[in-house]
């Protein structure tokens, strides 16, 4: 499970490692960093959305896909595999790289690698890490976001637009 004490790589504007620091210090120091998101779909093409607990410091209550900071020395692929195993409790799921994007997050440059996985069985979420989850169609997610019927993390919405713009659902 992720911790604010985890060491993560600090990267330059080109996503080249230039150092490392504790995750909890990244935003205050305006350090650039790496994350991964995994869009888990069922065979109907619905996307799993998780509700972030109110106890979390970043984006509590907002919907998101499975996401993680890339730890120091870890590759994007390794981080994606870790988060699927830890957060979604799934093993042997094929991860498909869908693209890499960058966005500004609290004055930092956040590099995000996006992966897709398909799983049609039950998902057992990490206790305390999410308040629940549900599979929704991309259309329903778009409607919820457009009408502000539900809040989503900025990174999730950014990646959703990124994916749809590339026609890579």
Tab-separated table of N, CA and C in Angstrom, residues 7-154:
chain	number	residue	atom	x	y	z
A	7	UNK	N	9.441	6.827	-1.155
A	7	UNK	CA	10.366	7.610	-1.970
A	7	UNK	C	9.941	7.486	-3.429
A	8	UNK	N	9.893	8.627	-4.102
A	8	UNK	CA	9.559	8.649	-5.524
A	8	UNK	C	10.632	9.436	-6.268
A	9	UNK	N	10.803	9.103	-7.531
A	9	UNK	CA	11.783	9.829	-8.336
A	9	UNK	C	11.269	11.226	-8.660
A	10	UNK	N	12.169	12.185	-8.585
A	10	UNK	CA	11.911	13.538	-9.062
A	10	UNK	C	12.460	13.574	-10.484
A	11	UNK	N	11.696	14.150	-11.401
A	11	UNK	CA	12.092	14.162	-12.809
A	11	UNK	C	12.121	15.592	-13.346
A	12	UNK	N	12.850	15.769	-14.441
A	12	UNK	CA	12.894	17.082	-15.085
A	12	UNK	C	11.713	17.226	-16.047
A	13	UNK	N	11.699	18.302	-16.812
A	13	UNK	CA	10.573	18.570	-17.715
A	13	UNK	C	10.447	17.562	-18.849
A	14	UNK	N	11.475	16.713	-19.013
A	14	UNK	CA	11.451	15.667	-20.039
A	14	UNK	C	11.264	14.270	-19.456
A	15	UNK	N	10.895	14.194	-18.175
A	15	UNK	CA	10.671	12.922	-17.484
A	15	UNK	C	11.961	12.117	-17.303
A	16	UNK	N	13.068	12.811	-17.108
A	16	UNK	CA	14.350	12.168	-16.822
A	16	UNK	C	14.607	12.313	-15.324
A	17	UNK	N	14.946	11.210	-14.661
A	17	UNK	CA	15.177	11.230	-13.218
A	17	UNK	C	16.352	12.134	-12.865
A	18	UNK	N	16.106	13.027	-11.885
A	18	UNK	CA	17.164	13.925	-11.412
A	18	UNK	C	17.373	13.827	-9.906
A	19	UNK	N	16.589	12.981	-9.226
A	19	UNK	CA	16.714	12.828	-7.783
A	19	UNK	C	15.560	12.014	-7.244
A	20	UNK	N	15.402	12.057	-5.924
A	20	UNK	CA	14.304	11.344	-5.268
A	20	UNK	C	13.924	12.097	-4.002
A	21	UNK	N	12.674	11.972	-3.597
A	21	UNK	CA	12.225	12.551	-2.331
A	21	UNK	C	10.975	11.816	-1.859
A	22	UNK	N	10.607	12.084	-0.610
A	22	UNK	CA	9.397	11.474	-0.065
A	22	UNK	C	8.181	12.020	-0.813
A	23	UNK	N	7.240	11.151	-1.036
A	23	UNK	CA	6.027	11.520	-1.760
A	23	UNK	C	5.331	12.717	-1.126
A	24	UNK	N	5.310	12.756	0.195
A	24	UNK	CA	4.596	13.823	0.905
A	24	UNK	C	5.192	15.204	0.655
A	25	UNK	N	6.441	15.271	0.181
A	25	UNK	CA	7.109	16.555	-0.032
A	25	UNK	C	7.021	17.066	-1.468
A	26	UNK	N	6.545	16.259	-2.390
A	26	UNK	CA	6.552	16.609	-3.816
A	26	UNK	C	5.848	17.926	-4.133
A	27	UNK	N	4.620	18.045	-3.710
A	27	UNK	CA	3.827	19.209	-4.095
A	27	UNK	C	4.339	20.487	-3.446
A	28	UNK	N	4.700	20.413	-2.175
A	28	UNK	CA	5.212	21.598	-1.482
A	28	UNK	C	6.497	22.108	-2.118
A	29	UNK	N	7.294	21.197	-2.635
A	29	UNK	CA	8.569	21.579	-3.260
A	29	UNK	C	8.447	21.772	-4.767
A	30	UNK	N	7.223	21.656	-5.281
A	30	UNK	CA	6.965	21.835	-6.720
A	30	UNK	C	7.856	20.942	-7.580
A	31	UNK	N	8.016	19.704	-7.134
A	31	UNK	CA	8.866	18.737	-7.845
A	31	UNK	C	8.038	17.967	-8.868
A	32	UNK	N	8.594	17.742	-10.033
A	32	UNK	CA	7.939	16.939	-11.069
A	32	UNK	C	8.035	15.464	-10.694
A	33	UNK	N	7.006	14.688	-11.041
A	33	UNK	CA	6.965	13.289	-10.620
A	33	UNK	C	6.195	12.444	-11.617
A	34	UNK	N	6.139	11.137	-11.335
A	34	UNK	CA	5.487	10.159	-12.217
A	34	UNK	C	4.346	9.441	-11.492
A	35	UNK	N	3.302	9.144	-12.260
A	35	UNK	CA	2.205	8.321	-11.753
A	35	UNK	C	1.752	7.366	-12.853
A	36	UNK	N	0.943	6.407	-12.457
A	36	UNK	CA	0.287	5.513	-13.407
A	36	UNK	C	-1.200	5.476	-13.088
A	37	UNK	N	-1.987	5.269	-14.118
A	37	UNK	CA	-3.416	5.004	-13.968
A	37	UNK	C	-3.712	3.742	-14.754
A	38	UNK	N	-4.598	2.928	-14.214
A	38	UNK	CA	-5.044	1.726	-14.911
A	38	UNK	C	-6.554	1.819	-15.068
A	39	UNK	N	-6.997	1.830	-16.307
A	39	UNK	CA	-8.420	1.780	-16.609
A	39	UNK	C	-8.790	0.307	-16.709
A	40	UNK	N	-9.509	-0.190	-15.706
A	40	UNK	CA	-9.953	-1.579	-15.680
A	40	UNK	C	-11.358	-1.647	-16.259
A	41	UNK	N	-11.495	-2.393	-17.345
A	41	UNK	CA	-12.785	-2.544	-18.008
A	41	UNK	C	-13.291	-3.971	-17.861
A	42	UNK	N	-14.618	-4.104	-17.836
A	42	UNK	CA	-15.189	-5.444	-17.914
A	42	UNK	C	-15.426	-5.762	-19.390
A	43	UNK	N	-15.927	-6.943	-19.672
A	43	UNK	CA	-16.093	-7.357	-21.073
A	43	UNK	C	-17.183	-6.579	-21.803
A	44	UNK	N	-18.019	-5.856	-21.053
A	44	UNK	CA	-19.023	-4.993	-21.680
A	44	UNK	C	-18.429	-3.629	-22.041
A	45	UNK	N	-17.170	-3.420	-21.688
A	45	UNK	CA	-16.521	-2.143	-21.983
A	45	UNK	C	-16.771	-1.069	-20.947
A	46	UNK	N	-17.313	-1.455	-19.808
A	46	UNK	CA	-17.550	-0.499	-18.727
A	46	UNK	C	-16.272	-0.331	-17.911
A	47	UNK	N	-16.055	0.883	-17.440
A	47	UNK	CA	-14.843	1.242	-16.707
A	47	UNK	C	-15.092	1.228	-15.203
A	48	UNK	N	-14.175	0.615	-14.460
A	48	UNK	CA	-14.283	0.590	-13.003
A	48	UNK	C	-13.863	1.941	-12.437
A	49	UNK	N	-14.755	2.545	-11.669
A	49	UNK	CA	-14.462	3.791	-10.970
A	49	UNK	C	-14.471	3.534	-9.481
A	50	UNK	N	-13.509	4.134	-8.797
A	50	UNK	CA	-13.410	3.992	-7.354
A	50	UNK	C	-13.745	5.318	-6.682
A	51	UNK	N	-14.303	5.230	-5.496
A	51	UNK	CA	-14.569	6.422	-4.701
A	51	UNK	C	-13.450	6.556	-3.676
A	52	UNK	N	-12.785	7.696	-3.715
A	52	UNK	CA	-11.670	7.962	-2.807
A	52	UNK	C	-12.244	8.305	-1.429
A	53	UNK	N	-11.768	7.650	-0.356
A	53	UNK	CA	-12.304	7.905	0.983
A	53	UNK	C	-12.115	9.357	1.430
A	54	UNK	N	-13.034	9.833	2.249
A	54	UNK	CA	-12.965	11.193	2.781
A	54	UNK	C	-11.709	11.414	3.620
A	55	UNK	N	-11.123	10.342	4.125
A	55	UNK	CA	-9.925	10.455	4.963
A	55	UNK	C	-8.659	10.755	4.166
A	56	UNK	N	-8.693	10.595	2.848
A	56	UNK	CA	-7.510	10.841	2.007
A	56	UNK	C	-7.284	12.339	1.836
A	57	UNK	N	-6.027	12.742	1.816
A	57	UNK	CA	-5.712	14.163	1.691
A	57	UNK	C	-5.895	14.684	0.276
A	58	UNK	N	-5.706	13.842	-0.731
A	58	UNK	CA	-5.834	14.279	-2.123
A	58	UNK	C	-7.150	13.780	-2.708
A	59	UNK	N	-7.961	14.689	-3.182
A	59	UNK	CA	-9.196	14.394	-3.912
A	59	UNK	C	-10.146	13.437	-3.195
A	60	UNK	N	-10.431	13.681	-1.907
A	60	UNK	CA	-11.350	12.770	-1.212
A	60	UNK	C	-12.752	12.815	-1.811
A	61	UNK	N	-13.365	11.630	-1.916
A	61	UNK	CA	-14.726	11.519	-2.406
A	61	UNK	C	-14.859	11.562	-3.910
A	62	UNK	N	-13.819	11.854	-4.606
A	62	UNK	CA	-13.891	11.956	-6.059
A	62	UNK	C	-13.663	10.605	-6.703
A	63	UNK	N	-14.257	10.403	-7.840
A	63	UNK	CA	-14.099	9.157	-8.579
A	63	UNK	C	-12.809	9.132	-9.373
A	64	UNK	N	-12.205	7.973	-9.420
A	64	UNK	CA	-10.970	7.811	-10.186
A	64	UNK	C	-10.795	6.360	-10.594
A	65	UNK	N	-9.884	6.170	-11.512
A	65	UNK	CA	-9.438	4.827	-11.873
A	65	UNK	C	-8.384	4.408	-10.852
A	66	UNK	N	-7.890	3.188	-10.964
A	66	UNK	CA	-6.787	2.756	-10.103
A	66	UNK	C	-5.569	3.606	-10.458
A	67	UNK	N	-4.908	4.155	-9.451
A	67	UNK	CA	-3.791	5.068	-9.704
A	67	UNK	C	-2.743	4.929	-8.612
A	68	UNK	N	-1.500	5.253	-8.982
A	68	UNK	CA	-0.403	5.167	-8.013
A	68	UNK	C	0.743	6.071	-8.433
A	69	UNK	N	1.490	6.510	-7.450
A	69	UNK	CA	2.770	7.159	-7.712
A	69	UNK	C	3.758	6.074	-8.122
A	70	UNK	N	4.650	6.414	-9.022
A	70	UNK	CA	5.726	5.496	-9.391
A	70	UNK	C	6.822	5.682	-8.348
A	71	UNK	N	7.173	4.626	-7.659
A	71	UNK	CA	8.195	4.700	-6.609
A	71	UNK	C	9.586	4.847	-7.201
A	72	UNK	N	10.480	5.331	-6.378
A	72	UNK	CA	11.865	5.528	-6.812
A	72	UNK	C	12.466	4.210	-7.297
A	73	UNK	N	13.044	4.238	-8.486
A	73	UNK	CA	13.661	3.049	-9.063
A	73	UNK	C	12.694	2.107	-9.749
A	74	UNK	N	11.421	2.395	-9.692
A	74	UNK	CA	10.381	1.545	-10.272
A	74	UNK	C	10.038	2.069	-11.670
A	75	UNK	N	9.747	1.166	-12.589
A	75	UNK	CA	9.314	1.577	-13.926
A	75	UNK	C	7.808	1.833	-13.915
A	76	UNK	N	7.333	2.495	-14.958
A	76	UNK	CA	5.892	2.681	-15.101
A	76	UNK	C	5.184	1.327	-15.134
A	77	UNK	N	5.731	0.379	-15.892
A	77	UNK	CA	5.115	-0.949	-15.996
A	77	UNK	C	5.037	-1.635	-14.632
A	78	UNK	N	6.113	-1.544	-13.864
A	78	UNK	CA	6.136	-2.173	-12.535
A	78	UNK	C	5.112	-1.524	-11.615
A	79	UNK	N	4.982	-0.210	-11.679
A	79	UNK	CA	4.009	0.489	-10.839
A	79	UNK	C	2.580	0.102	-11.218
A	80	UNK	N	2.307	-0.025	-12.509
A	80	UNK	CA	0.966	-0.422	-12.951
A	80	UNK	C	0.627	-1.827	-12.452
A	81	UNK	N	1.574	-2.728	-12.566
A	81	UNK	CA	1.363	-4.102	-12.083
A	81	UNK	C	1.126	-4.099	-10.573
A	82	UNK	N	1.921	-3.304	-9.854
A	82	UNK	CA	1.791	-3.230	-8.395
A	82	UNK	C	0.407	-2.730	-7.995
A	83	UNK	N	-0.049	-1.681	-8.636
A	83	UNK	CA	-1.318	-1.106	-8.219
A	83	UNK	C	-2.493	-2.029	-8.530
A	84	UNK	N	-2.419	-2.771	-9.620
A	84	UNK	CA	-3.480	-3.737	-9.928
A	84	UNK	C	-3.497	-4.842	-8.872
A	85	UNK	N	-2.325	-5.295	-8.471
A	85	UNK	CA	-2.255	-6.364	-7.469
A	85	UNK	C	-2.625	-5.865	-6.077
A	86	UNK	N	-2.143	-4.678	-5.688
A	86	UNK	CA	-2.393	-4.175	-4.336
A	86	UNK	C	-3.781	-3.558	-4.183
A	87	UNK	N	-4.124	-2.653	-5.085
A	87	UNK	CA	-5.349	-1.875	-4.944
A	87	UNK	C	-6.588	-2.640	-5.391
A	88	UNK	N	-6.463	-3.387	-6.485
A	88	UNK	CA	-7.608	-4.118	-7.020
A	88	UNK	C	-7.592	-5.595	-6.663
A	89	UNK	N	-6.490	-6.036	-6.074
A	89	UNK	CA	-6.325	-7.426	-5.629
A	89	UNK	C	-6.460	-8.426	-6.775
A	90	UNK	N	-5.962	-8.058	-7.951
A	90	UNK	CA	-6.026	-8.936	-9.119
A	90	UNK	C	-4.630	-9.412	-9.487
A	91	UNK	N	-4.527	-10.667	-9.884
A	91	UNK	CA	-3.251	-11.245	-10.307
A	91	UNK	C	-3.365	-11.685	-11.762
A	92	UNK	N	-2.242	-11.715	-12.423
A	92	UNK	CA	-2.159	-12.219	-13.803
A	92	UNK	C	-3.123	-11.523	-14.764
A	93	UNK	N	-3.260	-10.218	-14.599
A	93	UNK	CA	-4.087	-9.429	-15.503
A	93	UNK	C	-3.161	-8.803	-16.545
A	94	UNK	N	-3.524	-8.938	-17.802
A	94	UNK	CA	-2.726	-8.369	-18.882
A	94	UNK	C	-2.914	-6.858	-18.910
A	95	UNK	N	-1.810	-6.129	-18.783
A	95	UNK	CA	-1.840	-4.670	-18.841
A	95	UNK	C	-1.406	-4.210	-20.219
A	96	UNK	N	-2.203	-3.360	-20.810
A	96	UNK	CA	-1.908	-2.837	-22.144
A	96	UNK	C	-1.613	-1.339	-22.030
A	97	UNK	N	-0.410	-0.922	-22.401
A	97	UNK	CA	-0.028	0.483	-22.373
A	97	UNK	C	-0.853	1.247	-23.404
A	98	UNK	N	-1.500	2.337	-22.964
A	98	UNK	CA	-2.371	3.106	-23.857
A	98	UNK	C	-1.804	4.476	-24.200
A	99	UNK	N	-0.792	4.912	-23.486
A	99	UNK	CA	-0.197	6.199	-23.811
A	99	UNK	C	0.359	6.889	-22.588
A	100	UNK	N	1.072	7.963	-22.859
A	100	UNK	CA	1.690	8.744	-21.791
A	100	UNK	C	1.295	10.198	-21.976
A	101	UNK	N	0.944	10.833	-20.883
A	101	UNK	CA	0.524	12.228	-20.906
A	101	UNK	C	1.233	12.975	-19.780
A	102	UNK	N	1.157	14.282	-19.835
A	102	UNK	CA	1.707	15.112	-18.760
A	102	UNK	C	0.706	16.219	-18.473
A	103	UNK	N	0.591	16.570	-17.214
A	103	UNK	CA	-0.318	17.641	-16.816
A	103	UNK	C	0.277	18.389	-15.634
A	104	UNK	N	-0.236	19.572	-15.385
A	104	UNK	CA	0.193	20.346	-14.226
A	104	UNK	C	-0.679	19.960	-13.047
A	105	UNK	N	-0.044	19.728	-11.909
A	105	UNK	CA	-0.738	19.345	-10.682
A	105	UNK	C	-0.126	20.143	-9.542
A	106	UNK	N	-0.851	21.120	-9.040
A	106	UNK	CA	-0.386	21.951	-7.923
A	106	UNK	C	0.985	22.567	-8.194
A	107	UNK	N	1.197	23.014	-9.408
A	107	UNK	CA	2.457	23.653	-9.770
A	107	UNK	C	3.566	22.696	-10.150
A	108	UNK	N	3.280	21.413	-10.141
A	108	UNK	CA	4.258	20.384	-10.519
A	108	UNK	C	3.878	19.822	-11.884
A	109	UNK	N	4.845	19.253	-12.549
A	109	UNK	CA	4.575	18.533	-13.800
A	109	UNK	C	4.421	17.065	-13.434
A	110	UNK	N	3.255	16.515	-13.729
A	110	UNK	CA	2.973	15.112	-13.429
A	110	UNK	C	2.948	14.347	-14.741
A	111	UNK	N	3.837	13.352	-14.852
A	111	UNK	CA	3.868	12.475	-16.019
A	111	UNK	C	3.049	11.240	-15.683
A	112	UNK	N	2.124	10.895	-16.567
A	112	UNK	CA	1.194	9.801	-16.290
A	112	UNK	C	1.233	8.792	-17.425
A	113	UNK	N	1.508	7.549	-17.085
A	113	UNK	CA	1.371	6.465	-18.060
A	113	UNK	C	0.036	5.793	-17.804
A	114	UNK	N	-0.716	5.616	-18.875
A	114	UNK	CA	-2.054	5.044	-18.790
A	114	UNK	C	-2.049	3.630	-19.350
A	115	UNK	N	-2.658	2.732	-18.599
A	115	UNK	CA	-2.769	1.326	-18.990
A	115	UNK	C	-4.234	0.935	-18.992
A	116	UNK	N	-4.532	-0.082	-19.774
A	116	UNK	CA	-5.874	-0.666	-19.808
A	116	UNK	C	-5.745	-2.138	-19.448
A	117	UNK	N	-6.719	-2.632	-18.710
A	117	UNK	CA	-6.803	-4.057	-18.393
A	117	UNK	C	-8.270	-4.457	-18.501
A	118	UNK	N	-8.503	-5.714	-18.824
A	118	UNK	CA	-9.868	-6.235	-18.907
A	118	UNK	C	-9.994	-7.371	-17.905
A	119	UNK	N	-11.053	-7.297	-17.100
A	119	UNK	CA	-11.313	-8.327	-16.091
A	119	UNK	C	-12.820	-8.390	-15.898
A	120	UNK	N	-13.371	-9.584	-15.962
A	120	UNK	CA	-14.820	-9.722	-15.862
A	120	UNK	C	-15.288	-10.352	-14.558
A	121	UNK	N	-14.372	-10.717	-13.710
A	121	UNK	CA	-14.760	-11.334	-12.447
A	121	UNK	C	-14.898	-10.309	-11.338
A	122	UNK	N	-15.049	-10.798	-10.124
A	122	UNK	CA	-15.174	-9.885	-8.988
A	122	UNK	C	-13.862	-9.143	-8.724
A	123	UNK	N	-13.999	-7.950	-8.179
A	123	UNK	CA	-12.848	-7.140	-7.782
A	123	UNK	C	-12.954	-6.930	-6.284
A	124	UNK	N	-11.928	-7.330	-5.551
A	124	UNK	CA	-11.886	-7.146	-4.108
A	124	UNK	C	-10.960	-5.979	-3.824
A	125	UNK	N	-11.521	-4.858	-3.438
A	125	UNK	CA	-10.738	-3.649	-3.236
A	125	UNK	C	-9.960	-3.688	-1.932
A	126	UNK	N	-8.865	-2.971	-1.917
A	126	UNK	CA	-8.033	-2.857	-0.730
A	126	UNK	C	-8.825	-2.139	0.358
A	127	UNK	N	-9.041	-2.784	1.507
A	127	UNK	CA	-9.827	-2.165	2.580
A	127	UNK	C	-9.216	-0.836	3.026
A	128	UNK	N	-10.079	0.175	3.197
A	128	UNK	CA	-9.631	1.479	3.652
A	128	UNK	C	-9.064	2.369	2.558
A	129	UNK	N	-8.798	1.791	1.400
A	129	UNK	CA	-8.197	2.566	0.313
A	129	UNK	C	-9.260	3.215	-0.560
A	130	UNK	N	-10.415	2.582	-0.671
A	130	UNK	CA	-11.539	3.139	-1.418
A	130	UNK	C	-12.816	2.936	-0.619
A	131	UNK	N	-13.814	3.755	-0.907
A	131	UNK	CA	-15.108	3.631	-0.236
A	131	UNK	C	-16.110	2.847	-1.071
A	132	UNK	N	-15.667	2.354	-2.192
A	132	UNK	CA	-16.550	1.595	-3.060
A	132	UNK	C	-16.111	1.736	-4.499
A	133	UNK	N	-16.771	0.989	-5.360
A	133	UNK	CA	-16.432	1.036	-6.781
A	133	UNK	C	-17.621	0.536	-7.580
A	134	UNK	N	-17.661	0.966	-8.839
A	134	UNK	CA	-18.698	0.492	-9.745
A	134	UNK	C	-18.201	0.596	-11.175
A	135	UNK	N	-18.743	-0.275	-12.022
A	135	UNK	CA	-18.449	-0.225	-13.451
A	135	UNK	C	-19.494	0.659	-14.124
A	136	UNK	N	-19.025	1.611	-14.940
A	136	UNK	CA	-19.915	2.506	-15.668
A	136	UNK	C	-19.469	2.607	-17.121
A	137	UNK	N	-20.415	2.894	-18.007
A	137	UNK	CA	-20.058	3.101	-19.408
A	137	UNK	C	-19.332	4.439	-19.548
A	138	UNK	N	-18.565	4.568	-20.628
A	138	UNK	CA	-17.884	5.833	-20.887
A	138	UNK	C	-18.909	6.951	-21.082
A	139	UNK	N	-20.040	6.628	-21.711
A	139	UNK	CA	-21.097	7.620	-21.904
A	139	UNK	C	-21.662	8.117	-20.591
A	140	UNK	N	-21.911	7.201	-19.663
A	140	UNK	CA	-22.445	7.572	-18.350
A	140	UNK	C	-21.435	8.426	-17.591
A	141	UNK	N	-20.162	8.062	-17.665
A	141	UNK	CA	-19.124	8.849	-16.990
A	141	UNK	C	-19.094	10.265	-17.565
A	142	UNK	N	-19.170	10.361	-18.893
A	142	UNK	CA	-19.201	11.675	-19.535
A	142	UNK	C	-20.388	12.507	-19.086
A	143	UNK	N	-21.564	11.882	-19.003
A	143	UNK	CA	-22.763	12.587	-18.540
A	143	UNK	C	-22.606	13.061	-17.100
A	144	UNK	N	-22.091	12.197	-16.233
A	144	UNK	CA	-21.895	12.566	-14.830
A	144	UNK	C	-20.924	13.729	-14.694
A	145	UNK	N	-19.860	13.698	-15.477
A	145	UNK	CA	-18.871	14.775	-15.420
A	145	UNK	C	-19.456	16.073	-15.977
A	146	UNK	N	-20.148	15.977	-17.114
A	146	UNK	CA	-20.709	17.166	-17.761
A	146	UNK	C	-21.734	17.864	-16.882
A	147	UNK	N	-22.574	17.091	-16.224
A	147	UNK	CA	-23.625	17.666	-15.386
A	147	UNK	C	-23.184	17.845	-13.934
A	148	UNK	N	-21.920	17.554	-13.685
A	148	UNK	CA	-21.349	17.664	-12.332
A	148	UNK	C	-22.177	16.894	-11.308
A	149	UNK	N	-22.732	15.770	-11.745
A	149	UNK	CA	-23.498	14.905	-10.854
A	149	UNK	C	-22.572	14.120	-9.941
A	150	UNK	N	-21.321	14.069	-10.339
A	150	UNK	CA	-20.319	13.372	-9.541
A	150	UNK	C	-18.988	14.064	-9.790
A	151	UNK	N	-18.183	14.118	-8.753
A	151	UNK	CA	-16.850	14.711	-8.891
A	151	UNK	C	-15.854	13.628	-9.280
A	152	UNK	N	-14.921	13.993	-10.122
A	152	UNK	CA	-13.843	13.098	-10.539
A	152	UNK	C	-12.515	13.801	-10.294
A	153	UNK	N	-11.466	13.026	-10.101
A	153	UNK	CA	-10.156	13.649	-9.930
A	153	UNK	C	-9.768	14.335	-11.236
A	154	UNK	N	-9.055	15.452	-11.143
A	154	UNK	CA	-8.609	16.134	-12.361
A	154	UNK	C	-7.776	15.221	-13.265
